[in-house]
Amino acid sequence: MTELRFDNRVVVVTGAGAGLGRAYALLFASRGASVVVNDLGGGRHGDGKSSQAADNVVAEIQKNGGKAVADYNSVVDGAKIIKTAINTFGRVDVVVNNAGILRDKSFAKMSESDWDLIQDVHVKGAFKTTQAAWPYFCKQNYGKVIFTSSNSGLCGNFGQTNYSTAKMGLVGFANTLAIEGAKKNICINVIVPTAASRLTEDIIPPDLFKQLKPELIAPIVFWLCHEKCNESGSVIESAIGWVRKCGMVRSSGCVLRKNLDDIVTPENVQENWSDIVDMTSAKHASNMEEIVGDQMNIIEDLKSGISKRKMDDNVIYSNYNGRDGILYALGVGATVQDPSDLRYLYENHENFALLPTYYIIFGVLGCIQNPIISNALPDLQINPMNTLHGEQYLEIYKVLPVEAKVKTIYKVLDVLDKGKGIVVLVQHDTFDANSEEKLSTGQMSIYIVGVSGFQGKRTSPHIIPIIDPPNRNPDASVTQKTTTDQAALYRLNGDLNPLHIDSNVAIMAGYKRPILHGLCSLGFSTRHILNTYANGDPSLFKAIKVRFAKPVLPGETLRTDMWQNGNRIHFQTTIVETNIAVITGAYIDLFSVKSKVTPTVSTPIANNNDLKSNAVFDTMKDYVKANPDQAKKVNAIFLYNITVNGNPKAQWTLDLKKGDVYKGQPTSGKADTTLTIEDKDMMDIATGKINPQVAFMQGKLKITGNIMLTQKLKTLMEMNKAKL
């Protein structure tokens, strides 16, 4: 591996006279950097001053053939530190804000000076030093900044209210500065180190103190500051040669009212507090757009009168044993005529196992036995005959036991208005009831036909997307005929919807005769894929995602077409007799592949002429060609990434500096603004069906670069609306 170097780079390290700062300075210098070694030379409480600490580090660097200069200024005078860098080396590329002191006292005994001094050194010092370097970073379109936080800031620590406040303040400082610096290629990160230093020498136990070598943390800071590292806005924790990224997570929360006219009372809060603080389904909070988007989604739900209040009874306990697993396997086509199926059918088989898709049953049982759907739609009368299983996702966390008592927790993630019906998105997490170990997670899309009109949102950020298979012939196919009794057998697993057994009900629902469960077809295809790509080993199964496109009649023949893409096996299930695809956009993820099938080399899709958004850009192209002077007034380059179900499908460049619109990336220069959006959403924006700002807040439109420039596209979009 090529050695990472810092040749021709200038690095400023504050508090570099000892400990972490010294380790940083020595490593940067050893890799070619010119280093400003800043240290006031005081004690850990901020008292005293001496040039010896900085001088010693500079001498050590120069002795080893490196370049360094000492600086003795306080970080509160950060401009002087940066001036030392400019006067000595002519530039500055990196600022490592490492200087710090302690003034530990309990809150009751803390003086105002104890508080102010800590804020001055840690927060104001980092502010002044970084602000002084900022104009140079912007001019050269490059810069790296490190702030130093602490676990005392992230978690709190007795006697350190002043210190922990400052350290957490630096995290907020970095979060915002990373946003402001992005357009100028300035990366901002926070290091949370635990190392042996003068600040920790009498705080950390001696045995641990010996292992907390600053030299084990320096390489992490080195990498974050290297030109090849694009990380920005991150909090990185490190100690004893171990490193991880930290982030803020939020609970799923709880809506305390059913519509916009309701008020919130203290009693509402008390009643739902356990749900509010429940972190079972916590998710990462990465940016303000995501947070604001969530809030806008809640407002839309409240407008439509849909409540997603979490219910205490959204839990079901289930017991299953080997017999249940055998019944499920028979229901999805396992047969003693196929030796690879015997492990699912014979309890004394040496590899007796449960088909992993058995755990989808717990999701279905929740929607049948639990009022979760009706609670999400309290004002609607739901007819089971009009309720369809639209999509399904399942992920397994460990090899599933052949018998167990399990607990499944259900949660409505979203309710969507699809025009001709409503989709209820349900998450189901299954745990071992005794150990509380999480065994699986799943997501169901329940489609209720003929119910709509609440004018709610049509998409959700929670949806796990389907993915189309590669544009080539299948790598493998397996065909198997279902029996006329297949639905009657499969329903014994607990899905007792009469649509699958009662001819009268089926006719009332619009079918000639009872149809097969979509999950039964899913089970057939799962077996086919495990036999083809996992040597029949269910322990290699990781996850599955499918869309149920059309119904199957018992007795029809199923063909599973498969495409390998690494450990992901894309598949489509088709009725042989009619050539109708019944499962689409599907894939199974395996932990590893054990296969004799040689995957076909993927041929990229030659063109994307079927994208709806092509018409939008063609119209823009005509307008720009007819009005070049008006287009050039925008004086910016925009790159559009067009996706379908999250997969990149096309790129379009709007070069409004030269007055040109064309497919692909910019042929000259860089894009000032990059926009990523689904093909359908692009058309909706262009035709005025959705406001671009709303799309951005809901996460449908993702923008990087100079966001403000997008305001200049208004004329183009208005013109599109008129013509499209």
CSV table of C-alpha atoms in Angstrom, one decimal, residues 117-554:
chain,number,residue,atom,x,y,z
A,117,LEU,CA,-11.9,29.9,31.3
A,118,ILE,CA,-12.9,26.5,30.1
A,119,GLN,CA,-15.2,28.0,27.4
A,120,ASP,CA,-12.5,30.4,26.4
A,121,VAL,CA,-9.9,27.8,25.8
A,122,HIS,CA,-12.0,25.0,24.3
A,123,VAL,CA,-14.7,26.8,22.4
A,124,LYS,CA,-13.6,30.3,21.8
A,125,GLY,CA,-10.0,29.2,21.1
A,126,ALA,CA,-11.2,26.7,18.5
A,127,PHE,CA,-13.5,29.4,17.0
A,128,LYS,CA,-10.7,32.0,16.8
A,129,THR,CA,-8.1,29.7,15.4
A,130,THR,CA,-10.4,28.1,12.8
A,131,GLN,CA,-11.9,31.5,11.8
A,132,ALA,CA,-8.5,32.9,11.2
A,133,ALA,CA,-7.6,30.0,8.8
A,134,TRP,CA,-11.0,30.1,7.1
A,135,PRO,CA,-10.3,32.8,4.4
A,136,TYR,CA,-7.2,30.8,3.3
A,137,PHE,CA,-9.2,27.6,3.1
A,138,CYS,CA,-11.8,29.3,1.0
A,139,LYS,CA,-9.3,30.9,-1.3
A,140,GLN,CA,-7.5,27.7,-2.0
A,141,ASN,CA,-10.7,25.6,-2.1
A,142,TYR,CA,-9.3,23.2,0.4
A,143,GLY,CA,-9.0,22.8,4.2
A,144,LYS,CA,-9.2,20.3,7.0
A,145,VAL,CA,-10.3,21.0,10.6
A,146,ILE,CA,-10.3,18.8,13.6
A,147,PHE,CA,-12.1,19.7,16.8
A,148,THR,CA,-11.4,17.7,20.0
A,149,SER,CA,-14.4,16.6,22.1
A,150,SER,CA,-14.6,14.1,24.9
A,151,ASN,CA,-16.8,11.3,26.3
A,152,SER,CA,-17.4,13.8,29.2
A,153,GLY,CA,-19.2,15.9,26.6
A,154,LEU,CA,-21.0,13.0,24.9
A,155,CYS,CA,-22.1,11.3,28.1
A,156,GLY,CA,-21.4,13.7,31.0
A,157,ASN,CA,-19.1,13.2,34.0
A,158,PHE,CA,-19.4,14.3,37.6
A,159,GLY,CA,-17.5,17.5,38.4
A,160,GLN,CA,-17.1,18.6,34.8
A,161,THR,CA,-20.2,20.6,33.9
A,162,ASN,CA,-17.9,23.4,32.4
A,163,TYR,CA,-15.7,20.9,30.5
A,164,SER,CA,-18.6,18.7,29.2
A,165,THR,CA,-20.5,21.8,28.0
A,166,ALA,CA,-17.6,23.0,26.0
A,167,LYS,CA,-16.8,19.6,24.5
A,168,MET,CA,-20.4,19.0,23.4
A,169,GLY,CA,-20.5,22.6,22.1
A,170,LEU,CA,-17.7,21.7,19.8
A,171,VAL,CA,-19.8,18.9,18.3
A,172,GLY,CA,-22.5,21.4,17.4
A,173,PHE,CA,-19.9,23.8,16.1
A,174,ALA,CA,-18.5,21.1,13.8
A,175,ASN,CA,-22.0,20.0,12.6
A,176,THR,CA,-22.8,23.4,11.2
A,177,LEU,CA,-19.3,24.3,10.0
A,178,ALA,CA,-19.2,21.1,8.0
A,179,ILE,CA,-22.3,22.3,6.1
A,180,GLU,CA,-20.9,25.7,5.5
A,181,GLY,CA,-17.5,24.3,4.4
A,182,ALA,CA,-18.8,21.7,2.0
A,183,LYS,CA,-19.0,23.9,-1.0
A,184,LYS,CA,-15.4,25.0,-0.5
A,185,ASN,CA,-14.0,21.5,-0.1
A,186,ILE,CA,-13.4,22.1,3.6
A,187,CYS,CA,-13.9,19.0,5.8
A,188,ILE,CA,-14.7,19.3,9.5
A,189,ASN,CA,-14.6,16.4,11.9
A,190,VAL,CA,-14.5,15.8,15.7
A,191,ILE,CA,-12.2,13.4,17.4
A,192,VAL,CA,-13.2,12.0,20.8
A,193,PRO,CA,-10.0,10.6,22.2
A,194,THR,CA,-9.2,8.7,25.4
A,195,ALA,CA,-5.4,9.0,25.8
A,196,ALA,CA,-2.8,9.3,28.5
A,197,SER,CA,-2.1,13.0,29.0
A,198,ARG,CA,-1.6,15.6,31.6
A,199,LEU,CA,-5.4,16.1,31.6
A,200,THR,CA,-6.1,12.4,32.4
A,201,GLU,CA,-3.1,11.3,34.5
A,202,ASP,CA,-4.9,11.2,37.8
A,203,ILE,CA,-8.4,10.5,36.4
A,204,ILE,CA,-7.9,7.1,34.6
A,205,PRO,CA,-6.8,4.0,36.5
A,206,PRO,CA,-3.0,3.4,36.2
A,207,ASP,CA,-3.2,0.0,34.4
A,208,LEU,CA,-5.5,1.6,31.7
A,209,PHE,CA,-3.5,4.8,31.6
A,210,LYS,CA,-0.4,2.9,30.4
A,211,GLN,CA,-2.3,1.5,27.4
A,212,LEU,CA,-3.8,4.8,26.4
A,213,LYS,CA,-0.9,5.8,24.1
A,214,PRO,CA,-1.5,9.0,22.1
A,215,GLU,CA,0.4,7.4,19.3
A,216,LEU,CA,-2.5,5.0,18.8
A,217,ILE,CA,-4.9,7.9,18.1
A,218,ALA,CA,-2.7,10.0,16.0
A,219,PRO,CA,-3.1,7.9,12.8
A,220,ILE,CA,-6.9,8.4,12.9
A,221,VAL,CA,-6.5,12.2,13.1
A,222,PHE,CA,-3.8,12.0,10.4
A,223,TRP,CA,-6.2,10.1,8.0
A,224,LEU,CA,-9.1,12.5,8.7
A,225,CYS,CA,-6.8,15.4,7.6
A,226,HIS,CA,-5.4,13.7,4.5
A,227,GLU,CA,-6.5,14.9,1.1
A,228,LYS,CA,-7.8,11.5,0.1
A,229,CYS,CA,-10.2,11.4,3.0
A,230,ASN,CA,-13.6,12.9,2.2
A,231,GLU,CA,-15.2,12.3,5.6
A,232,SER,CA,-16.8,15.5,7.0
A,233,GLY,CA,-19.3,16.3,9.8
A,234,SER,CA,-18.4,13.1,11.7
A,235,VAL,CA,-17.7,12.4,15.4
A,236,ILE,CA,-15.0,9.7,15.6
A,237,GLU,CA,-14.2,8.1,19.0
A,238,SER,CA,-10.8,6.4,19.5
A,239,ALA,CA,-8.7,4.8,22.2
A,240,ILE,CA,-6.1,1.9,22.5
A,241,GLY,CA,-6.0,1.3,18.8
A,242,TRP,CA,-9.8,1.1,18.5
A,243,VAL,CA,-12.0,3.5,16.6
A,244,ARG,CA,-15.7,4.0,15.8
A,245,LYS,CA,-18.1,6.7,14.5
A,246,CYS,CA,-20.6,8.2,16.8
A,247,GLY,CA,-24.0,9.7,15.9
A,248,MET,CA,-27.2,10.9,17.4
A,249,VAL,CA,-30.2,8.6,17.3
A,250,ARG,CA,-33.9,9.4,17.9
A,251,SER,CA,-36.7,7.2,19.0
A,252,SER,CA,-39.6,6.7,16.7
A,253,GLY,CA,-41.6,8.9,19.0
A,254,CYS,CA,-45.4,9.2,19.3
A,255,VAL,CA,-48.0,11.6,17.9
A,256,LEU,CA,-50.1,13.0,20.7
A,257,ARG,CA,-53.1,14.0,18.6
A,258,LYS,CA,-55.2,12.6,15.8
A,259,ASN,CA,-55.7,15.7,13.7
A,260,LEU,CA,-54.7,19.4,13.5
A,261,ASP,CA,-57.7,20.5,15.5
A,262,ASP,CA,-56.8,18.4,18.6
A,263,ILE,CA,-54.9,19.9,21.5
A,264,VAL,CA,-52.1,18.3,23.5
A,265,THR,CA,-52.6,18.0,27.3
A,266,PRO,CA,-50.1,17.0,30.0
A,267,GLU,CA,-52.1,13.9,30.5
A,268,ASN,CA,-51.6,12.9,26.8
A,269,VAL,CA,-47.8,13.2,27.5
A,270,GLN,CA,-48.0,11.1,30.7
A,271,GLU,CA,-50.1,8.4,29.0
A,272,ASN,CA,-47.7,8.0,26.1
A,273,TRP,CA,-44.4,8.6,27.8
A,274,SER,CA,-43.2,5.0,27.6
A,275,ASP,CA,-43.7,5.1,23.8
A,276,ILE,CA,-42.0,8.5,23.5
A,277,VAL,CA,-38.8,7.3,25.2
A,278,ASP,CA,-38.9,3.8,23.6
A,279,MET,CA,-35.6,3.4,21.7
A,280,THR,CA,-36.4,-0.1,20.3
A,281,SER,CA,-36.7,1.3,16.8
A,282,ALA,CA,-34.4,4.2,17.1
A,283,LYS,CA,-32.9,5.6,13.9
A,284,HIS,CA,-30.0,7.8,13.0
A,285,ALA,CA,-30.6,11.6,12.7
A,286,SER,CA,-28.2,12.9,10.0
A,287,ASN,CA,-29.4,16.3,8.9
A,288,MET,CA,-32.0,19.1,9.4
A,289,GLU,CA,-33.7,18.3,6.1
A,290,GLU,CA,-34.5,14.8,7.4
A,291,ILE,CA,-35.9,16.2,10.7
A,292,VAL,CA,-38.0,18.8,9.0
A,293,GLY,CA,-39.2,16.3,6.5
A,294,ASP,CA,-40.4,14.0,9.3
A,295,GLN,CA,-42.3,16.9,10.8
A,296,MET,CA,-43.9,17.8,7.5
A,297,ASN,CA,-45.0,14.1,7.1
A,298,ILE,CA,-46.6,14.2,10.6
A,299,ILE,CA,-48.5,17.4,9.6
A,300,GLU,CA,-49.8,15.6,6.4
A,301,ASP,CA,-50.9,12.6,8.6
A,302,LEU,CA,-52.7,14.9,11.0
A,303,LYS,CA,-54.4,16.8,8.1
A,304,SER,CA,-55.9,13.4,6.9
A,305,GLY,CA,-56.9,12.3,10.4
A,306,ILE,CA,-54.5,9.4,10.4
A,307,SER,CA,-53.1,8.5,13.8
A,308,LYS,CA,-49.8,6.6,14.2
A,309,ARG,CA,-50.0,6.5,17.9
A,310,LYS,CA,-48.2,3.5,19.3
A,311,MET,CA,-50.5,0.9,21.0
A,312,ASP,CA,-49.5,-1.1,24.0
A,313,ASP,CA,-51.2,-4.2,22.6
A,314,ASN,CA,-49.1,-4.2,19.4
A,315,VAL,CA,-47.2,-7.3,20.6
A,316,ILE,CA,-48.0,-11.0,20.0
A,317,TYR,CA,-46.4,-14.0,21.6
A,318,SER,CA,-46.2,-17.2,19.6
A,319,ASN,CA,-44.9,-20.7,20.1
A,320,TYR,CA,-43.7,-23.0,17.3
A,321,ASN,CA,-41.9,-26.3,17.1
A,322,GLY,CA,-40.5,-28.7,14.5
A,323,ARG,CA,-44.0,-29.8,13.4
A,324,ASP,CA,-44.9,-26.2,12.5
A,325,GLY,CA,-41.7,-25.9,10.4
A,326,ILE,CA,-42.4,-29.1,8.5
A,327,LEU,CA,-46.0,-27.9,7.8
A,328,TYR,CA,-44.7,-24.6,6.4
A,329,ALA,CA,-42.1,-26.4,4.2
A,330,LEU,CA,-44.8,-28.7,2.8
A,331,GLY,CA,-47.0,-25.6,2.2
A,332,VAL,CA,-44.3,-24.0,0.0
A,333,GLY,CA,-43.6,-27.0,-2.1
A,334,ALA,CA,-40.9,-29.0,-0.2
A,335,THR,CA,-41.0,-32.6,-1.2
A,336,VAL,CA,-39.3,-35.9,-0.2
A,337,GLN,CA,-38.6,-36.4,-3.9
A,338,ASP,CA,-36.0,-33.6,-3.6
A,339,PRO,CA,-33.1,-34.7,-1.3
A,340,SER,CA,-32.3,-31.0,-0.5
A,341,ASP,CA,-35.8,-30.5,1.0
A,342,LEU,CA,-35.5,-33.4,3.4
A,343,ARG,CA,-33.8,-31.2,6.0
A,344,TYR,CA,-37.0,-29.2,6.3
A,345,LEU,CA,-39.3,-32.3,6.4
A,346,TYR,CA,-37.7,-34.8,8.8
A,347,GLU,CA,-37.1,-33.9,12.4
A,348,ASN,CA,-34.3,-36.5,12.8
A,349,HIS,CA,-32.4,-35.3,9.8
A,350,GLU,CA,-28.8,-34.4,10.8
A,351,ASN,CA,-29.3,-30.9,9.4
A,352,PHE,CA,-32.9,-30.4,10.4
A,353,ALA,CA,-33.7,-26.7,9.9
A,354,LEU,CA,-36.4,-24.1,9.6
A,355,LEU,CA,-36.9,-22.4,6.3
A,356,PRO,CA,-36.0,-18.8,7.2
A,357,THR,CA,-39.1,-17.3,5.4
A,358,TYR,CA,-41.2,-19.0,8.1
A,359,TYR,CA,-40.7,-15.8,10.2
A,360,ILE,CA,-42.8,-13.8,7.7
A,361,ILE,CA,-45.8,-15.6,9.2
A,362,PHE,CA,-45.4,-13.6,12.4
A,363,GLY,CA,-45.9,-10.4,10.4
A,364,VAL,CA,-49.1,-11.7,8.8
A,365,LEU,CA,-50.4,-13.0,12.2
A,366,GLY,CA,-50.0,-9.5,13.6
A,367,CYS,CA,-52.2,-8.0,10.9
A,368,ILE,CA,-54.8,-10.7,11.4
A,369,GLN,CA,-54.9,-11.0,15.2
A,370,ASN,CA,-54.0,-7.5,16.1
A,371,PRO,CA,-55.9,-4.2,15.6
A,372,ILE,CA,-52.9,-2.4,14.3
A,373,ILE,CA,-54.3,-1.7,10.9
A,374,SER,CA,-57.7,-0.6,12.1
A,375,ASN,CA,-56.0,1.6,14.7
A,376,ALA,CA,-54.0,3.3,12.0
A,377,LEU,CA,-57.3,3.9,10.0
A,378,PRO,CA,-59.9,4.5,12.8
A,379,ASP,CA,-62.5,6.0,10.5
A,380,LEU,CA,-62.4,3.3,7.8
A,381,GLN,CA,-64.3,0.1,7.6
A,382,ILE,CA,-61.8,-2.5,6.2
A,383,ASN,CA,-63.0,-5.5,4.2
A,384,PRO,CA,-60.6,-8.4,4.3
A,385,MET,CA,-61.6,-9.3,0.7
A,386,ASN,CA,-60.2,-6.0,-0.4
A,387,THR,CA,-56.9,-6.3,1.5
A,388,LEU,CA,-53.9,-7.5,-0.4
A,389,HIS,CA,-50.3,-8.1,0.5
A,390,GLY,CA,-48.3,-5.7,-1.7
A,391,GLU,CA,-44.7,-6.0,-0.7
A,392,GLN,CA,-42.6,-7.9,1.9
A,393,TYR,CA,-39.2,-7.6,3.4
A,394,LEU,CA,-37.5,-10.0,5.9
A,395,GLU,CA,-34.0,-9.9,7.4
A,396,ILE,CA,-32.7,-12.7,9.6
A,397,TYR,CA,-30.1,-11.9,12.3
A,398,LYS,CA,-29.0,-15.4,13.3
A,399,VAL,CA,-29.7,-19.1,12.4
A,400,LEU,CA,-33.3,-19.6,13.5
A,401,PRO,CA,-34.1,-22.2,16.1
A,402,VAL,CA,-36.4,-25.1,15.0
A,403,GLU,CA,-38.6,-24.4,18.0
A,404,ALA,CA,-39.0,-21.4,20.2
A,405,LYS,CA,-41.3,-19.0,22.0
A,406,VAL,CA,-41.1,-15.6,20.3
A,407,LYS,CA,-42.4,-12.1,20.8
A,408,THR,CA,-43.3,-10.0,17.7
A,409,ILE,CA,-43.6,-6.2,18.0
A,410,TYR,CA,-45.6,-4.4,15.4
A,411,LYS,CA,-45.5,-0.8,14.3
A,412,VAL,CA,-47.2,1.3,11.6
A,413,LEU,CA,-44.5,3.2,9.8
A,414,ASP,CA,-46.7,5.1,7.3
A,415,VAL,CA,-50.0,5.3,5.6
A,416,LEU,CA,-50.0,6.2,1.9
A,417,ASP,CA,-52.7,7.3,-0.5
A,418,LYS,CA,-52.2,5.5,-3.8
A,419,GLY,CA,-55.3,7.0,-5.4
A,420,LYS,CA,-57.2,3.7,-6.0
A,421,GLY,CA,-56.3,2.5,-2.5
A,422,ILE,CA,-54.3,2.9,0.7
A,423,VAL,CA,-51.0,1.3,1.6
A,424,VAL,CA,-50.3,0.7,5.3
A,425,LEU,CA,-46.6,0.1,5.9
A,426,VAL,CA,-46.1,-2.2,8.9
A,427,GLN,CA,-42.8,-3.2,10.6
A,428,HIS,CA,-42.6,-6.4,12.5
A,429,ASP,CA,-39.6,-7.3,14.8
A,430,THR,CA,-39.4,-10.8,16.3
A,431,PHE,CA,-37.5,-11.6,19.4
A,432,ASP,CA,-36.7,-14.7,21.5
A,433,ALA,CA,-39.3,-14.3,24.3
A,434,ASN,CA,-36.9,-15.6,26.9
A,435,SER,CA,-33.6,-14.0,26.0
A,436,GLU,CA,-35.0,-10.9,24.3
A,437,GLU,CA,-32.5,-11.5,21.5
A,438,LYS,CA,-33.6,-10.0,18.2
A,439,LEU,CA,-34.1,-12.8,15.6
A,440,SER,CA,-35.6,-10.9,12.6
A,441,THR,CA,-37.1,-7.7,11.3
A,442,GLY,CA,-39.6,-7.4,8.5
A,443,GLN,CA,-41.7,-4.9,6.6
A,444,MET,CA,-45.1,-5.5,5.0
A,445,SER,CA,-47.0,-3.3,2.6
A,446,ILE,CA,-50.7,-3.9,3.1
A,447,TYR,CA,-52.8,-2.6,0.1
A,448,ILE,CA,-56.4,-1.8,0.8
A,449,VAL,CA,-58.3,-1.6,-2.5
A,450,GLY,CA,-61.0,1.0,-3.1
A,451,VAL,CA,-60.2,3.2,-0.1
A,452,SER,CA,-58.6,6.6,-0.7
A,453,GLY,CA,-59.3,10.2,-0.8
A,454,PHE,CA,-57.6,11.4,2.3
A,455,GLN,CA,-55.1,13.2,0.1
A,456,GLY,CA,-52.1,12.0,2.0
A,457,LYS,CA,-48.6,11.4,0.8
A,458,ARG,CA,-47.9,8.8,-1.9
A,459,THR,CA,-44.4,7.8,-0.9
A,460,SER,CA,-42.4,7.2,2.3
A,461,PRO,CA,-38.8,7.3,3.3
A,462,HIS,CA,-39.3,4.1,5.3
A,463,ILE,CA,-40.0,1.9,2.3
A,464,ILE,CA,-37.3,-0.6,1.6
A,465,PRO,CA,-37.2,-0.5,-2.2
A,466,ILE,CA,-37.5,-3.3,-4.7
A,467,ILE,CA,-34.7,-3.6,-7.2
A,468,ASP,CA,-35.1,-4.6,-10.9
A,469,PRO,CA,-32.9,-7.5,-12.1
A,470,PRO,CA,-29.9,-6.9,-14.4
A,471,ASN,CA,-30.8,-6.3,-18.1
A,472,ARG,CA,-29.6,-9.8,-19.3
A,473,ASN,CA,-30.9,-13.3,-19.6
A,474,PRO,CA,-31.3,-15.1,-16.2
A,475,ASP,CA,-28.2,-17.0,-14.9
A,476,ALA,CA,-30.4,-19.8,-13.7
A,477,SER,CA,-34.1,-20.9,-13.7
A,478,VAL,CA,-36.0,-23.5,-11.7
A,479,THR,CA,-39.6,-24.6,-12.5
A,480,GLN,CA,-42.0,-26.3,-10.2
A,481,LYS,CA,-45.7,-27.0,-10.4
A,482,THR,CA,-48.0,-26.2,-7.5
A,483,THR,CA,-50.9,-28.5,-6.6
A,484,THR,CA,-54.6,-27.8,-6.7
A,485,ASP,CA,-54.6,-28.1,-2.9
A,486,GLN,CA,-51.6,-25.8,-2.4
A,487,ALA,CA,-53.6,-22.9,-0.9
A,488,ALA,CA,-55.6,-25.2,1.3
A,489,LEU,CA,-52.3,-26.6,2.7
A,490,TYR,CA,-50.5,-23.3,3.1
A,491,ARG,CA,-53.4,-21.6,4.9
A,492,LEU,CA,-52.8,-24.0,7.8
A,493,ASN,CA,-49.8,-21.8,8.7
A,494,GLY,CA,-52.2,-19.2,10.0
A,495,ASP,CA,-53.2,-17.1,7.1
A,496,LEU,CA,-56.9,-18.1,7.1
A,497,ASN,CA,-58.2,-15.4,4.7
A,498,PRO,CA,-61.2,-17.1,2.9
A,499,LEU,CA,-60.1,-15.6,-0.3
A,500,HIS,CA,-57.7,-18.6,-0.6
A,501,ILE,CA,-60.3,-21.4,0.1
A,502,ASP,CA,-63.9,-20.1,-0.5
A,503,SER,CA,-65.0,-19.9,-4.1
A,504,ASN,CA,-67.8,-17.5,-3.3
A,505,VAL,CA,-65.5,-15.1,-1.5
A,506,ALA,CA,-63.0,-15.3,-4.4
A,507,ILE,CA,-65.7,-14.5,-7.0
A,508,MET,CA,-66.9,-11.6,-4.9
A,509,ALA,CA,-63.3,-10.3,-4.9
A,510,GLY,CA,-63.1,-10.6,-8.6
A,511,TYR,CA,-61.3,-13.9,-9.1
A,512,LYS,CA,-62.6,-17.0,-11.0
A,513,ARG,CA,-61.6,-19.2,-8.1
A,514,PRO,CA,-59.6,-19.1,-4.8
A,515,ILE,CA,-56.0,-17.8,-5.4
A,516,LEU,CA,-52.7,-18.8,-3.9
A,517,HIS,CA,-51.1,-16.8,-1.1
A,518,GLY,CA,-48.4,-14.6,-2.4
A,519,LEU,CA,-46.2,-15.7,0.5
A,520,CYS,CA,-46.6,-19.3,-0.7
A,521,SER,CA,-45.1,-18.3,-4.1
A,522,LEU,CA,-42.4,-16.5,-2.2
A,523,GLY,CA,-41.6,-19.7,-0.3
A,524,PHE,CA,-41.3,-21.7,-3.5
A,525,SER,CA,-38.8,-19.2,-4.9
A,526,THR,CA,-36.8,-19.0,-1.7
A,527,ARG,CA,-36.3,-22.8,-1.8
A,528,HIS,CA,-35.3,-22.6,-5.5
A,529,ILE,CA,-32.7,-19.9,-4.8
A,530,LEU,CA,-31.2,-21.6,-1.7
A,531,ASN,CA,-30.9,-24.9,-3.6
A,532,THR,CA,-29.2,-23.1,-6.6
A,533,TYR,CA,-26.9,-20.6,-4.8
A,534,ALA,CA,-26.6,-21.8,-1.2
A,535,ASN,CA,-26.2,-25.6,-1.7
A,536,GLY,CA,-29.5,-25.9,0.1
A,537,ASP,CA,-28.1,-24.3,3.3
A,538,PRO,CA,-30.7,-22.0,5.0
A,539,SER,CA,-28.0,-20.6,7.3
A,540,LEU,CA,-26.7,-18.6,4.4
A,541,PHE,CA,-30.0,-16.7,4.0
A,542,LYS,CA,-29.7,-13.0,5.1
A,543,ALA,CA,-32.7,-11.1,3.7
A,544,ILE,CA,-35.4,-11.1,1.1
A,545,LYS,CA,-37.5,-8.3,-0.6
A,546,VAL,CA,-40.4,-8.9,-3.0
A,547,ARG,CA,-43.3,-7.2,-4.7
A,548,PHE,CA,-46.4,-9.3,-5.3
A,549,ALA,CA,-47.5,-8.3,-8.8
A,550,LYS,CA,-50.2,-10.8,-9.9
A,551,PRO,CA,-52.2,-13.7,-8.3
A,552,VAL,CA,-51.4,-17.4,-8.9
A,553,LEU,CA,-54.1,-20.0,-9.1
A,554,PRO,CA,-53.4,-23.3,-7.3
